[in-house]
Amino acid sequence: MKKSSTTESLILHAAERIFFLRGFDGARMQEIADEASINKALLHYYFRSKERLFDAVFEAAVSRLLPPVLSVLHLELPLREKITAFVEAYFTTVLENPFLPGFIVHELQRNPAHFRAVIAARRIDVLETLKMQLHEGAESGIWRRISAEQFMLNLFSLCAFPFVARQGMQALSGKNDHEYLLLLEERRTLISGWVLDMLRPETVNVK
Amino acid sequence: MKKSSTTESLILHAAERIFFLRGFDGARMQEIADEASINKALLHYYFRSKERLFDAVFEAAVSRLLPPVLSVLHLELPLREKITAFVEAYFTTVLENPFLPGFIVHELQRNPAHFRAVIAARRIDVLETLKMQLHEGAESGIWRRISAEQFMLNLFSLCAFPFVARQGMQALSGKNDHEYLLLLEERRTLISGWVLDMLRPETVNVK
DNA sequence: TTTTATTCTAACCATATAGTTAAACTTTAC
DNA sequence: GTAAAGTTTAACTATATGGTTAGAATAAAA
């Protein structure tokens, strides 16, 4: 049973490349088979159907992105460090899988229930810890009052959107792939500062 | 030739609903025909092929989003007002077409050249004016030094991502449709403040 | 070595889908 | 009112696609 496991992961990796690139509807089983250099029937031998193969890929994708990224939000860390840790975790993970965010975002639209199910199954609660921490910070006057939801949206937006809309941003900015990567690396060092700026208590009339 | 123009826009609207929801690959010509309550052959009579019909929808979509949103960036306005105007334009447009951002983002991934072509054809240059304005602001010490690209990314990210990843954010936050809309309306009033926070010259050790 | 279970393939099937055609219906022009 | 042009439809075609099957090749067990 040595061969089976390697073939299975061979298929999974090929399917991942194709599904990441084309989404569920755009992907062809034949193309996945070709990508894996195997017969199309073998796909069905290992994963009964296109749906199941896709589910496996999606599950793996979510597993690769969410845990490393969301777990830092629960750590016992000052907000400042937590933000930096989040940004680092996000960029590290996503720079290794640049199509991941777009893939997930598209599946979010295609089949919202799918993602909900995955989230529910993992009992993920991102906001719990964050809410407390932000509340405390606001009470003690260190941070501006902001809902955990808006804070999360800001953090996610600044990190994820440049990947999700990469092609569009490149088109608008005229940057080539290399230049855009530099831009992303620069962001990696800047985002946590920006997020903290948004948290700083409002200064009175900076002019 | 009265009927033709109404039928054409009837088809376009139906196609828009379906393409927005399912993307090019997920959409079926039959479903579009049903949505428009017409015969499938009529789609081909008005728009030779699925590709052409999609192109028409995409062109219309880009036309609806980009001009109102990007044009404000060229106005002779102080940065502060410009940012507010941008956010207002974005939310006004997108709240009327909630699937627009996701649709464009997906097409960006599926066929990057398509968007590039549209941008090129319109000779859009978002950064030109912005660069000067940010440079002047930085020279005079009013604003922090930041590249126009990063600034644009920040602005776009904070506005667009909550729409693009709406289903995911709702899943993570547990908000229902109505609650999420409230969150978006709240953002609409907050984003320009945040963007300005990110622009404010770095204060020395706020602790 | 022989038998059995597993892994893999070529050829096939059923169906869904984009696109076509020929004819009917409707509007416009005269 | 009639002919021509434009619009719409039912029925059809060709093909792409997900999935199946029967059997070959390979590995494991005896």
PDB file of N, CA and C (backbone and C1' of nucleotides) in Angstrom, chain D residues 2-30:
ATOM      1  P    DT D   2     -54.089  41.692 -49.427  1.00  0.00           P
ATOM      2  O5'  DT D   2     -52.549  41.882 -49.724  1.00  0.00           O
ATOM      3  C5'  DT D   2     -52.142  42.738 -50.797  1.00  0.00           C
ATOM      4  C4'  DT D   2     -50.622  42.890 -50.793  1.00  0.00           C
ATOM      5  C3'  DT D   2     -49.857  41.603 -50.481  1.00  0.00           C
ATOM      6  O3'  DT D   2     -48.745  41.549 -51.362  1.00  0.00           O
ATOM      7  C1'  DT D   2     -49.171  43.296 -49.008  1.00  0.00           C
ATOM      8  P    DA D   3     -47.953  40.208 -51.588  1.00  0.00           P
ATOM      9  O5'  DA D   3     -46.449  40.755 -51.441  1.00  0.00           O
ATOM     10  C5'  DA D   3     -46.087  41.948 -52.129  1.00  0.00           C
ATOM     11  C4'  DA D   3     -44.825  42.528 -51.491  1.00  0.00           C
ATOM     12  C3'  DA D   3     -43.727  41.496 -51.238  1.00  0.00           C
ATOM     13  O3'  DA D   3     -42.479  42.098 -51.574  1.00  0.00           O
ATOM     14  C1'  DA D   3     -44.327  42.530 -49.193  1.00  0.00           C
ATOM     15  P    DA D   4     -41.145  41.245 -51.652  1.00  0.00           P
ATOM     16  O5'  DA D   4     -40.303  41.892 -50.463  1.00  0.00           O
ATOM     17  C5'  DA D   4     -40.196  43.305 -50.371  1.00  0.00           C
ATOM     18  C4'  DA D   4     -39.617  43.678 -49.012  1.00  0.00           C
ATOM     19  C3'  DA D   4     -38.420  42.840 -48.598  1.00  0.00           C
ATOM     20  O3'  DA D   4     -37.378  43.714 -48.185  1.00  0.00           O
ATOM     21  C1'  DA D   4     -40.051  42.856 -46.878  1.00  0.00           C
ATOM     22  P    DA D   5     -35.918  43.167 -47.864  1.00  0.00           P
ATOM     23  O5'  DA D   5     -35.825  43.469 -46.301  1.00  0.00           O
ATOM     24  C5'  DA D   5     -36.303  44.707 -45.788  1.00  0.00           C
ATOM     25  C4'  DA D   5     -36.481  44.594 -44.289  1.00  0.00           C
ATOM     26  C3'  DA D   5     -35.316  43.882 -43.581  1.00  0.00           C
ATOM     27  O3'  DA D   5     -34.815  44.733 -42.568  1.00  0.00           O
ATOM     28  C1'  DA D   5     -37.412  42.988 -42.888  1.00  0.00           C
ATOM     29  P    DG D   6     -33.602  44.301 -41.627  1.00  0.00           P
ATOM     30  O5'  DG D   6     -34.402  43.908 -40.301  1.00  0.00           O
ATOM     31  C5'  DG D   6     -35.311  44.849 -39.728  1.00  0.00           C
ATOM     32  C4'  DG D   6     -36.068  44.187 -38.603  1.00  0.00           C
ATOM     33  C3'  DG D   6     -35.184  43.546 -37.526  1.00  0.00           C
ATOM     34  O3'  DG D   6     -35.697  43.945 -36.267  1.00  0.00           O
ATOM     35  C1'  DG D   6     -36.779  41.989 -38.293  1.00  0.00           C
ATOM     36  P    DT D   7     -34.895  43.525 -34.901  1.00  0.00           P
ATOM     37  O5'  DT D   7     -35.780  42.296 -34.398  1.00  0.00           O
ATOM     38  C5'  DT D   7     -37.128  42.550 -34.005  1.00  0.00           C
ATOM     39  C4'  DT D   7     -37.802  41.249 -33.600  1.00  0.00           C
ATOM     40  C3'  DT D   7     -37.130  40.475 -32.451  1.00  0.00           C
ATOM     41  O3'  DT D   7     -38.102  40.350 -31.436  1.00  0.00           O
ATOM     42  C1'  DT D   7     -37.755  39.021 -34.227  1.00  0.00           C
ATOM     43  P    DT D   8     -37.699  39.751 -29.998  1.00  0.00           P
ATOM     44  O5'  DT D   8     -38.083  38.216 -30.161  1.00  0.00           O
ATOM     45  C5'  DT D   8     -39.465  37.866 -30.240  1.00  0.00           C
ATOM     46  C4'  DT D   8     -39.601  36.393 -30.553  1.00  0.00           C
ATOM     47  C3'  DT D   8     -38.881  35.446 -29.588  1.00  0.00           C
ATOM     48  O3'  DT D   8     -39.851  34.801 -28.774  1.00  0.00           O
ATOM     49  C1'  DT D   8     -38.738  34.726 -31.861  1.00  0.00           C
ATOM     50  P    DT D   9     -39.392  33.743 -27.647  1.00  0.00           P
ATOM     51  O5'  DT D   9     -39.592  32.364 -28.426  1.00  0.00           O
ATOM     52  C5'  DT D   9     -40.827  32.119 -29.096  1.00  0.00           C
ATOM     53  C4'  DT D   9     -40.762  30.832 -29.890  1.00  0.00           C
ATOM     54  C3'  DT D   9     -40.164  29.654 -29.122  1.00  0.00           C
ATOM     55  O3'  DT D   9     -41.165  28.662 -28.933  1.00  0.00           O
ATOM     56  C1'  DT D   9     -39.281  29.801 -31.339  1.00  0.00           C
ATOM     57  P    DA D  10     -40.981  27.468 -27.908  1.00  0.00           P
ATOM     58  O5'  DA D  10     -40.853  26.220 -28.897  1.00  0.00           O
ATOM     59  C5'  DA D  10     -41.802  26.050 -29.948  1.00  0.00           C
ATOM     60  C4'  DA D  10     -41.369  24.914 -30.861  1.00  0.00           C
ATOM     61  C3'  DA D  10     -40.948  23.634 -30.148  1.00  0.00           C
ATOM     62  O3'  DA D  10     -41.401  22.514 -30.912  1.00  0.00           O
ATOM     63  C1'  DA D  10     -39.121  24.483 -31.396  1.00  0.00           C
ATOM     64  P    DA D  11     -41.041  21.021 -30.418  1.00  0.00           P
ATOM     65  O5'  DA D  11     -39.789  20.653 -31.319  1.00  0.00           O
ATOM     66  C5'  DA D  11     -39.862  20.832 -32.733  1.00  0.00           C
ATOM     67  C4'  DA D  11     -38.518  20.500 -33.355  1.00  0.00           C
ATOM     68  C3'  DA D  11     -37.858  19.234 -32.797  1.00  0.00           C
ATOM     69  O3'  DA D  11     -37.473  18.408 -33.880  1.00  0.00           O
ATOM     70  C1'  DA D  11     -36.348  21.055 -32.727  1.00  0.00           C
ATOM     71  P    DC D  12     -36.670  17.033 -33.628  1.00  0.00           P
ATOM     72  O5'  DC D  12     -35.162  17.447 -33.960  1.00  0.00           O
ATOM     73  C5'  DC D  12     -34.876  18.096 -35.202  1.00  0.00           C
ATOM     74  C4'  DC D  12     -33.436  18.595 -35.212  1.00  0.00           C
ATOM     75  C3'  DC D  12     -32.406  17.519 -34.838  1.00  0.00           C
ATOM     76  O3'  DC D  12     -31.653  17.193 -35.997  1.00  0.00           O
ATOM     77  C1'  DC D  12     -31.954  19.620 -33.798  1.00  0.00           C
ATOM     78  P    DT D  13     -30.518  16.027 -35.869  1.00  0.00           P
ATOM     79  O5'  DT D  13     -29.192  16.856 -35.625  1.00  0.00           O
ATOM     80  C5'  DT D  13     -28.893  17.991 -36.454  1.00  0.00           C
ATOM     81  C4'  DT D  13     -27.490  18.471 -36.110  1.00  0.00           C
ATOM     82  C3'  DT D  13     -26.512  17.332 -35.834  1.00  0.00           C
ATOM     83  O3'  DT D  13     -25.311  17.590 -36.555  1.00  0.00           O
ATOM     84  C1'  DT D  13     -26.581  18.836 -33.989  1.00  0.00           C
ATOM     85  P    DA D  14     -24.179  16.456 -36.662  1.00  0.00           P
ATOM     86  O5'  DA D  14     -23.028  17.119 -35.785  1.00  0.00           O
ATOM     87  C5'  DA D  14     -22.813  18.532 -35.850  1.00  0.00           C
ATOM     88  C4'  DA D  14     -21.790  18.919 -34.802  1.00  0.00           C
ATOM     89  C3'  DA D  14     -20.713  17.877 -34.570  1.00  0.00           C
ATOM     90  O3'  DA D  14     -19.481  18.568 -34.407  1.00  0.00           O
ATOM     91  C1'  DA D  14     -21.909  18.245 -32.547  1.00  0.00           C
ATOM     92  P    DT D  15     -18.099  17.741 -34.187  1.00  0.00           P
ATOM     93  O5'  DT D  15     -17.823  18.009 -32.645  1.00  0.00           O
ATOM     94  C5'  DT D  15     -18.119  19.301 -32.134  1.00  0.00           C
ATOM     95  C4'  DT D  15     -18.111  19.262 -30.631  1.00  0.00           C
ATOM     96  C3'  DT D  15     -17.015  18.375 -30.027  1.00  0.00           C
ATOM     97  O3'  DT D  15     -16.395  19.156 -29.031  1.00  0.00           O
ATOM     98  C1'  DT D  15     -19.068  17.930 -28.993  1.00  0.00           C
ATOM     99  P    DA D  16     -14.848  18.872 -28.604  1.00  0.00           P
ATOM    100  O5'  DA D  16     -14.927  19.380 -27.102  1.00  0.00           O
ATOM    101  C5'  DA D  16     -15.936  20.324 -26.779  1.00  0.00           C
ATOM    102  C4'  DA D  16     -16.375  20.134 -25.341  1.00  0.00           C
ATOM    103  C3'  DA D  16     -15.299  19.601 -24.391  1.00  0.00           C
ATOM    104  O3'  DA D  16     -15.467  20.297 -23.179  1.00  0.00           O
ATOM    105  C1'  DA D  16     -17.131  18.106 -24.395  1.00  0.00           C
ATOM    106  P    DT D  17     -14.392  20.145 -21.996  1.00  0.00           P
ATOM    107  O5'  DT D  17     -15.163  19.197 -20.967  1.00  0.00           O
ATOM    108  C5'  DT D  17     -16.481  19.540 -20.569  1.00  0.00           C
ATOM    109  C4'  DT D  17     -17.058  18.417 -19.766  1.00  0.00           C
ATOM    110  C3'  DT D  17     -16.026  17.692 -18.900  1.00  0.00           C
ATOM    111  O3'  DT D  17     -16.423  17.766 -17.565  1.00  0.00           O
ATOM    112  C1'  DT D  17     -17.421  16.155 -20.053  1.00  0.00           C
ATOM    113  P    DG D  18     -15.405  17.402 -16.359  1.00  0.00           P
ATOM    114  O5'  DG D  18     -16.305  16.378 -15.555  1.00  0.00           O
ATOM    115  C5'  DG D  18     -17.601  16.766 -15.135  1.00  0.00           C
ATOM    116  C4'  DG D  18     -18.405  15.540 -14.797  1.00  0.00           C
ATOM    117  C3'  DG D  18     -17.749  14.610 -13.777  1.00  0.00           C
ATOM    118  O3'  DG D  18     -18.741  14.175 -12.853  1.00  0.00           O
ATOM    119  C1'  DG D  18     -18.143  13.432 -15.806  1.00  0.00           C
ATOM    120  P    DG D  19     -18.333  13.191 -11.641  1.00  0.00           P
ATOM    121  O5'  DG D  19     -18.516  11.765 -12.309  1.00  0.00           O
ATOM    122  C5'  DG D  19     -19.833  11.408 -12.764  1.00  0.00           C
ATOM    123  C4'  DG D  19     -19.769  10.086 -13.478  1.00  0.00           C
ATOM    124  C3'  DG D  19     -19.099   8.941 -12.686  1.00  0.00           C
ATOM    125  O3'  DG D  19     -20.074   7.933 -12.452  1.00  0.00           O
ATOM    126  C1'  DG D  19     -18.411   8.974 -14.951  1.00  0.00           C
ATOM    127  P    DT D  20     -19.652   6.552 -11.687  1.00  0.00           P
ATOM    128  O5'  DT D  20     -19.500   5.514 -12.871  1.00  0.00           O
ATOM    129  C5'  DT D  20     -20.573   5.369 -13.806  1.00  0.00           C
ATOM    130  C4'  DT D  20     -20.270   4.244 -14.777  1.00  0.00           C
ATOM    131  C3'  DT D  20     -19.812   2.934 -14.125  1.00  0.00           C
ATOM    132  O3'  DT D  20     -20.594   1.878 -14.671  1.00  0.00           O
ATOM    133  C1'  DT D  20     -18.279   3.584 -15.820  1.00  0.00           C
ATOM    134  P    DT D  21     -20.546   0.421 -13.988  1.00  0.00           P
ATOM    135  O5'  DT D  21     -19.808  -0.469 -15.068  1.00  0.00           O
ATOM    136  C5'  DT D  21     -19.845  -0.094 -16.436  1.00  0.00           C
ATOM    137  C4'  DT D  21     -18.907  -0.992 -17.234  1.00  0.00           C
ATOM    138  C3'  DT D  21     -18.446  -2.249 -16.488  1.00  0.00           C
ATOM    139  O3'  DT D  21     -18.311  -3.326 -17.400  1.00  0.00           O
ATOM    140  C1'  DT D  21     -16.577  -0.981 -17.110  1.00  0.00           C
ATOM    141  P    DA D  22     -18.499  -4.834 -16.860  1.00  0.00           P
ATOM    142  O5'  DA D  22     -17.652  -5.644 -17.941  1.00  0.00           O
ATOM    143  C5'  DA D  22     -17.270  -5.011 -19.176  1.00  0.00           C
ATOM    144  C4'  DA D  22     -15.807  -5.303 -19.464  1.00  0.00           C
ATOM    145  C3'  DA D  22     -15.273  -6.608 -18.838  1.00  0.00           C
ATOM    146  O3'  DA D  22     -14.391  -7.215 -19.758  1.00  0.00           O
ATOM    147  C1'  DA D  22     -13.962  -4.820 -18.112  1.00  0.00           C
ATOM    148  P    DG D  23     -13.840  -8.733 -19.550  1.00  0.00           P
ATOM    149  O5'  DG D  23     -12.278  -8.576 -19.799  1.00  0.00           O
ATOM    150  C5'  DG D  23     -11.807  -7.575 -20.690  1.00  0.00           C
ATOM    151  C4'  DG D  23     -10.526  -6.973 -20.155  1.00  0.00           C
ATOM    152  C3'  DG D  23      -9.519  -8.021 -19.613  1.00  0.00           C
ATOM    153  O3'  DG D  23      -8.252  -7.741 -20.161  1.00  0.00           O
ATOM    154  C1'  DG D  23      -9.758  -6.259 -18.118  1.00  0.00           C
ATOM    155  P    DA D  24      -7.174  -8.966 -20.301  1.00  0.00           P
ATOM    156  O5'  DA D  24      -5.770  -8.213 -20.293  1.00  0.00           O
ATOM    157  C5'  DA D  24      -5.611  -7.001 -21.042  1.00  0.00           C
ATOM    158  C4'  DA D  24      -4.653  -6.079 -20.311  1.00  0.00           C
ATOM    159  C3'  DA D  24      -3.360  -6.766 -19.858  1.00  0.00           C
ATOM    160  O3'  DA D  24      -2.275  -5.919 -20.171  1.00  0.00           O
ATOM    161  C1'  DA D  24      -4.426  -5.743 -18.003  1.00  0.00           C
ATOM    162  P    DA D  25      -0.762  -6.484 -20.072  1.00  0.00           P
ATOM    163  O5'  DA D  25      -0.274  -5.845 -18.695  1.00  0.00           O
ATOM    164  C5'  DA D  25      -0.206  -4.426 -18.592  1.00  0.00           C
ATOM    165  C4'  DA D  25       0.125  -4.056 -17.168  1.00  0.00           C
ATOM    166  C3'  DA D  25       1.370  -4.749 -16.603  1.00  0.00           C
ATOM    167  O3'  DA D  25       2.194  -3.730 -16.063  1.00  0.00           O
ATOM    168  C1'  DA D  25      -0.454  -4.977 -15.104  1.00  0.00           C
ATOM    169  P    DT D  26       3.703  -4.087 -15.544  1.00  0.00           P
ATOM    170  O5'  DT D  26       3.506  -4.092 -13.959  1.00  0.00           O
ATOM    171  C5'  DT D  26       2.805  -3.008 -13.353  1.00  0.00           C
ATOM    172  C4'  DT D  26       2.484  -3.357 -11.916  1.00  0.00           C
ATOM    173  C3'  DT D  26       3.640  -4.025 -11.152  1.00  0.00           C
ATOM    174  O3'  DT D  26       3.936  -3.214 -10.046  1.00  0.00           O
ATOM    175  C1'  DT D  26       1.575  -5.104 -10.720  1.00  0.00           C
ATOM    176  P    DA D  27       5.287  -3.519  -9.140  1.00  0.00           P
ATOM    177  O5'  DA D  27       4.600  -3.968  -7.785  1.00  0.00           O
ATOM    178  C5'  DA D  27       3.622  -3.128  -7.191  1.00  0.00           C
ATOM    179  C4'  DA D  27       2.869  -3.893  -6.133  1.00  0.00           C
ATOM    180  C3'  DA D  27       3.755  -4.567  -5.076  1.00  0.00           C
ATOM    181  O3'  DA D  27       3.197  -4.279  -3.803  1.00  0.00           O
ATOM    182  C1'  DA D  27       2.274  -6.159  -6.009  1.00  0.00           C
ATOM    183  P    DA D  28       3.951  -4.730  -2.445  1.00  0.00           P
ATOM    184  O5'  DA D  28       2.979  -5.896  -1.933  1.00  0.00           O
ATOM    185  C5'  DA D  28       1.577  -5.647  -1.887  1.00  0.00           C
ATOM    186  C4'  DA D  28       0.848  -6.833  -1.280  1.00  0.00           C
ATOM    187  C3'  DA D  28       1.592  -7.510  -0.119  1.00  0.00           C
ATOM    188  O3'  DA D  28       0.636  -7.822   0.881  1.00  0.00           O
ATOM    189  C1'  DA D  28       1.213  -9.086  -1.866  1.00  0.00           C
ATOM    190  P    DA D  29       1.012  -8.767   2.162  1.00  0.00           P
ATOM    191  O5'  DA D  29       0.426 -10.185   1.711  1.00  0.00           O
ATOM    192  C5'  DA D  29      -0.927 -10.262   1.248  1.00  0.00           C
ATOM    193  C4'  DA D  29      -1.339 -11.718   1.102  1.00  0.00           C
ATOM    194  C3'  DA D  29      -0.871 -12.627   2.246  1.00  0.00           C
ATOM    195  O3'  DA D  29      -1.914 -13.564   2.500  1.00  0.00           O
ATOM    196  C1'  DA D  29       0.026 -13.420   0.202  1.00  0.00           C
ATOM    197  P    DA D  30      -1.856 -14.585   3.729  1.00  0.00           P
ATOM    198  O5'  DA D  30      -1.879 -16.019   3.052  1.00  0.00           O
ATOM    199  C5'  DA D  30      -2.266 -16.165   1.693  1.00  0.00           C
ATOM    200  C4'  DA D  30      -1.832 -17.553   1.216  1.00  0.00           C
ATOM    201  C3'  DA D  30      -0.978 -18.333   2.212  1.00  0.00           C
ATOM    202  O3'  DA D  30      -1.820 -19.136   3.032  1.00  0.00           O
ATOM    203  C1'  DA D  30       0.027 -18.385   0.054  1.00  0.00           C
TER     204       DA D  30
END
